[in-house]
Tab-separated table of C-alpha atoms in Angstrom:
chain	number	residue	atom	x	y	z
A	1	MET	CA	-3.333	-41.798	-62.409
A	2	GLY	CA	-5.698	-40.072	-60.048
A	3	GLN	CA	-3.075	-38.510	-57.789
A	4	ASP	CA	-4.320	-35.049	-58.606
A	5	SER	CA	-7.641	-35.625	-56.909
A	6	ASP	CA	-6.433	-37.875	-54.060
A	7	ASP	CA	-3.719	-37.270	-51.440
A	8	ARG	CA	-0.971	-39.827	-50.767
A	9	ALA	CA	-3.091	-41.795	-48.286
A	10	GLY	CA	-5.812	-42.212	-50.854
A	11	ARG	CA	-8.185	-39.700	-49.313
A	12	PRO	CA	-9.911	-37.158	-51.508
A	13	ALA	CA	-7.931	-33.938	-51.668
A	14	LYS	CA	-9.302	-30.929	-49.803
A	15	SER	CA	-10.412	-27.963	-51.769
A	16	ARG	CA	-8.454	-24.753	-51.470
A	17	GLY	CA	-11.083	-23.305	-49.090
A	18	GLY	CA	-10.045	-25.778	-46.376
A	19	ALA	CA	-13.360	-27.650	-46.176
A	20	ARG	CA	-14.496	-30.648	-48.151
A	21	PRO	CA	-17.162	-29.961	-50.682
A	22	GLY	CA	-20.559	-30.305	-49.069
A	23	SER	CA	-19.282	-30.309	-45.457
A	24	ALA	CA	-20.082	-27.660	-42.852
A	25	VAL	CA	-17.328	-25.551	-41.306
A	26	ARG	CA	-17.197	-25.525	-37.519
A	27	VAL	CA	-16.236	-22.347	-35.759
A	28	SER	CA	-15.327	-22.624	-32.109
A	29	THR	CA	-15.534	-19.738	-29.702
A	30	SER	CA	-14.510	-19.502	-26.120
A	31	THR	CA	-15.734	-17.231	-23.400
A	32	THR	CA	-13.740	-16.319	-20.332
A	33	ILE	CA	-15.646	-15.385	-17.198
A	34	GLU	CA	-13.780	-13.924	-14.290
A	35	VAL	CA	-15.329	-14.480	-10.889
A	36	ASP	CA	-14.359	-12.530	-7.802
A	37	ALA	CA	-12.374	-14.776	-5.456
A	38	ASP	CA	-14.766	-13.976	-2.601
A	39	ARG	CA	-17.991	-14.680	-4.512
A	40	GLY	CA	-19.766	-17.835	-3.406
A	41	VAL	CA	-20.045	-20.152	-6.412
A	42	PHE	CA	-19.539	-23.724	-5.130
A	43	MET	CA	-22.144	-25.766	-3.319
A	44	ILE	CA	-20.939	-27.688	-0.268
A	45	SER	CA	-20.394	-30.974	-2.143
A	46	VAL	CA	-18.211	-29.297	-4.792
A	47	ALA	CA	-16.262	-27.270	-2.216
A	48	ALA	CA	-15.681	-30.413	-0.135
A	49	GLU	CA	-14.406	-32.264	-3.185
A	50	LEU	CA	-12.111	-29.379	-4.178
A	51	ALA	CA	-10.728	-29.188	-0.627
A	52	GLU	CA	-10.517	-33.003	-0.434
A	53	MET	CA	-12.615	-33.356	2.715
A	54	HIS	CA	-16.040	-34.549	3.768
A	55	PRO	CA	-18.962	-32.082	3.575
A	56	GLN	CA	-19.648	-32.699	7.271
A	57	THR	CA	-16.153	-31.367	8.033
A	58	LEU	CA	-17.052	-28.131	6.255
A	59	ARG	CA	-20.190	-27.831	8.385
A	60	MET	CA	-18.098	-28.398	11.541
A	61	TYR	CA	-15.575	-25.733	10.475
A	62	GLU	CA	-18.458	-23.346	9.853
A	63	GLN	CA	-19.830	-24.021	13.380
A	64	ARG	CA	-16.395	-23.252	14.856
A	65	GLY	CA	-16.178	-20.009	12.880
A	66	LEU	CA	-13.195	-21.127	10.809
A	67	ILE	CA	-15.094	-20.577	7.555
A	68	GLU	CA	-18.070	-18.419	6.648
A	69	PRO	CA	-19.687	-19.477	3.371
A	70	LYS	CA	-22.061	-17.137	1.603
A	71	ARG	CA	-25.710	-18.084	1.388
A	72	SER	CA	-27.988	-18.158	-1.640
A	73	PRO	CA	-31.407	-16.487	-1.390
A	74	LYS	CA	-32.808	-19.924	-0.457
A	75	GLY	CA	-30.145	-20.457	2.249
A	76	THR	CA	-27.856	-22.869	0.392
A	77	ARG	CA	-24.219	-22.634	1.427
A	78	LEU	CA	-22.057	-21.206	-1.371
A	79	TYR	CA	-18.287	-21.400	-1.051
A	80	SER	CA	-15.884	-19.073	-2.866
A	81	HIS	CA	-12.416	-19.749	-4.257
A	82	SER	CA	-11.031	-18.010	-1.163
A	83	ASP	CA	-13.065	-20.309	1.073
A	84	VAL	CA	-11.702	-23.393	-0.705
A	85	GLU	CA	-8.129	-22.098	-0.308
A	86	ARG	CA	-8.787	-21.468	3.392
A	87	LEU	CA	-10.134	-25.007	3.769
A	88	ARG	CA	-6.968	-26.359	2.152
A	89	ARG	CA	-4.844	-24.302	4.559
A	90	ILE	CA	-6.819	-25.593	7.535
A	91	GLN	CA	-6.329	-29.141	6.296
A	92	GLN	CA	-2.588	-28.520	5.858
A	93	MET	CA	-2.293	-27.143	9.401
A	94	THR	CA	-4.169	-30.098	10.909
A	95	ASN	CA	-2.641	-32.885	8.795
A	96	ASP	CA	0.895	-31.679	8.040
A	97	LEU	CA	1.632	-29.523	11.084
A	98	GLY	CA	-0.362	-31.538	13.601
A	99	LEU	CA	-2.369	-28.597	14.940
A	100	ASN	CA	-5.727	-29.167	16.555
A	101	LEU	CA	-8.646	-26.879	15.663
A	102	ALA	CA	-7.925	-24.580	18.619
A	103	GLY	CA	-4.393	-24.133	17.271
A	104	VAL	CA	-5.759	-23.459	13.789
A	105	GLU	CA	-8.135	-20.843	15.227
A	106	ARG	CA	-5.215	-19.154	16.999
A	107	VAL	CA	-3.019	-19.174	13.865
A	108	LEU	CA	-5.824	-17.661	11.784
A	109	ALA	CA	-6.493	-15.006	14.445
A	110	LEU	CA	-2.783	-14.139	14.542
A	111	GLU	CA	-2.736	-13.844	10.750
A	112	VAL	CA	-5.640	-11.375	10.897
A	113	GLU	CA	-3.814	-9.392	13.590
A	114	LEU	CA	-0.607	-9.453	11.536
A	115	GLU	CA	-2.427	-8.087	8.482
A	116	ARG	CA	-3.961	-5.321	10.617
A	117	GLU	CA	-0.526	-4.385	11.971
A	118	LYS	CA	0.938	-4.397	8.460
A	119	ARG	CA	-1.746	-1.916	7.386
A	120	ARG	CA	-1.041	0.272	10.438
A	121	TYR	CA	2.691	0.154	9.686
A	122	ALA	CA	2.078	1.116	6.050
A	123	GLN	CA	-0.095	4.036	7.173
A	124	ALA	CA	2.549	5.154	9.661
A	125	ALA	CA	5.240	4.930	6.966
A	126	GLU	CA	3.107	7.048	4.623
A	127	ARG	CA	2.571	9.605	7.402
A	128	LEU	CA	6.314	9.684	8.097
A	129	VAL	CA	7.060	10.417	4.443
A	130	GLN	CA	4.421	13.162	4.459
A	131	LEU	CA	5.890	14.732	7.624
A	132	GLN	CA	9.397	14.582	6.163
A	133	ARG	CA	8.142	16.336	3.029
A	134	GLU	CA	6.415	19.018	5.140
A	135	THR	CA	9.559	19.479	7.247
A	136	VAL	CA	11.685	20.026	4.155
A	137	GLU	CA	9.162	22.530	2.805
A	138	MET	CA	9.068	24.418	6.129
A	139	ARG	CA	12.877	24.438	6.320
A	140	ASP	CA	13.138	25.798	2.801
A	141	THR	CA	10.511	28.461	3.529
A	142	LEU	CA	12.281	29.536	6.731
A	143	ARG	CA	15.635	29.610	4.944
A	144	ALA	CA	14.205	31.836	2.235
A	145	GLU	CA	12.613	34.149	4.808
A	146	MET	CA	15.860	34.366	6.791
A	147	GLN	CA	17.850	35.079	3.644
A	148	THR	CA	15.414	37.855	2.721
A	149	GLU	CA	15.844	39.437	6.161
A	150	ILE	CA	19.628	39.084	5.982
A	151	ASP	CA	19.673	40.737	2.552
A	152	LYS	CA	17.558	43.635	3.875
A	153	LEU	CA	19.937	44.158	6.793
A	154	ARG	CA	22.979	44.020	4.507
A	155	GLN	CA	21.462	46.643	2.237
A	156	ARG	CA	21.123	48.976	5.218
A	157	ASN	CA	24.701	48.139	6.261
A	158	GLU	CA	23.529	46.896	9.610
A	159	LEU	CA	25.293	43.526	9.419
A	160	VAL	CA	29.009	43.172	10.020
A	161	PRO	CA	30.807	39.862	9.530
A	162	TYR	CA	32.178	38.461	12.777
A	163	THR	CA	34.819	35.795	12.843
A	164	GLY	CA	35.100	34.142	16.202
A	165	THR	CA	37.602	31.559	17.289
A	166	ARG	CA	35.473	28.612	16.299
A	167	THR	CA	32.531	29.845	14.296
A	168	THR	CA	31.686	32.454	11.765
A	169	ALA	CA	28.473	34.353	12.263
A	170	LEU	CA	26.710	37.486	11.184
A	171	VAL	CA	26.306	39.995	13.968
A	172	GLN	CA	23.998	42.959	13.815
A	173	PHE	CA	25.888	46.159	14.464
A	174	ARG	CA	24.077	48.891	16.302
A	175	PRO	CA	26.127	52.010	16.885
A	176	PRO	CA	25.793	53.405	20.387
A	177	PRO	CA	23.286	56.209	20.687
A	178	VAL	CA	24.818	59.639	20.326
A	179	GLU	CA	24.699	61.367	23.644
A	180	MET	CA	24.187	65.060	23.672
A	181	ALA	CA	27.150	66.768	25.279
A	182	ASP	CA	26.381	69.226	27.982
A	183	VAL	CA	25.976	72.464	26.193
A	184	HIS	CA	27.221	75.479	28.067
A	185	GLU	CA	26.093	78.818	27.173
A	186	VAL	CA	28.977	80.755	25.803
A	187	GLY	CA	28.127	84.087	27.286
A	188	ASP	CA	27.744	82.879	30.882
A	189	ASP	CA	31.385	81.907	31.464
A	190	GLU	CA	32.895	85.321	30.656
A	191	ASP	CA	31.625	87.139	33.664
């Protein structure tokens, strides 16, 4: 009946190796390339298309200092992924928020200042943690030194507990100096 050599749709059955006899097997490979977000890879026409604006607008933004594309060795403008994202943000601020370019410049400057202050705050927080650690270490060292001195004084019986009305403290006891009594010569009084 021929069903052994043909499948149900009437096509010739595949061999067990997966390929038809006499056909070449295709092998596909893929390569992933990661590009730094700040590396200039797009020419102005591609960057303008990605940011959905005219290339002349990109040139104007560059003149105003809103964007700084990299340059190829021949001087061609090359825009990075970060540049394209910045262009999209500028477009959002002008179209959606109604800011003019002076307002956009101010917002971007404030963002730079905010990032700088965040870094300063993080550094100050790290320094605070370091100082707290040093303070704890110094306190522990002083405590150990004081305890050593207290133990030495106790061993010589020079510390006496003192209980006051409100506090308890250790007081160093120093007996008064022994005064030499006036010594009279025994033989002089009998005369």
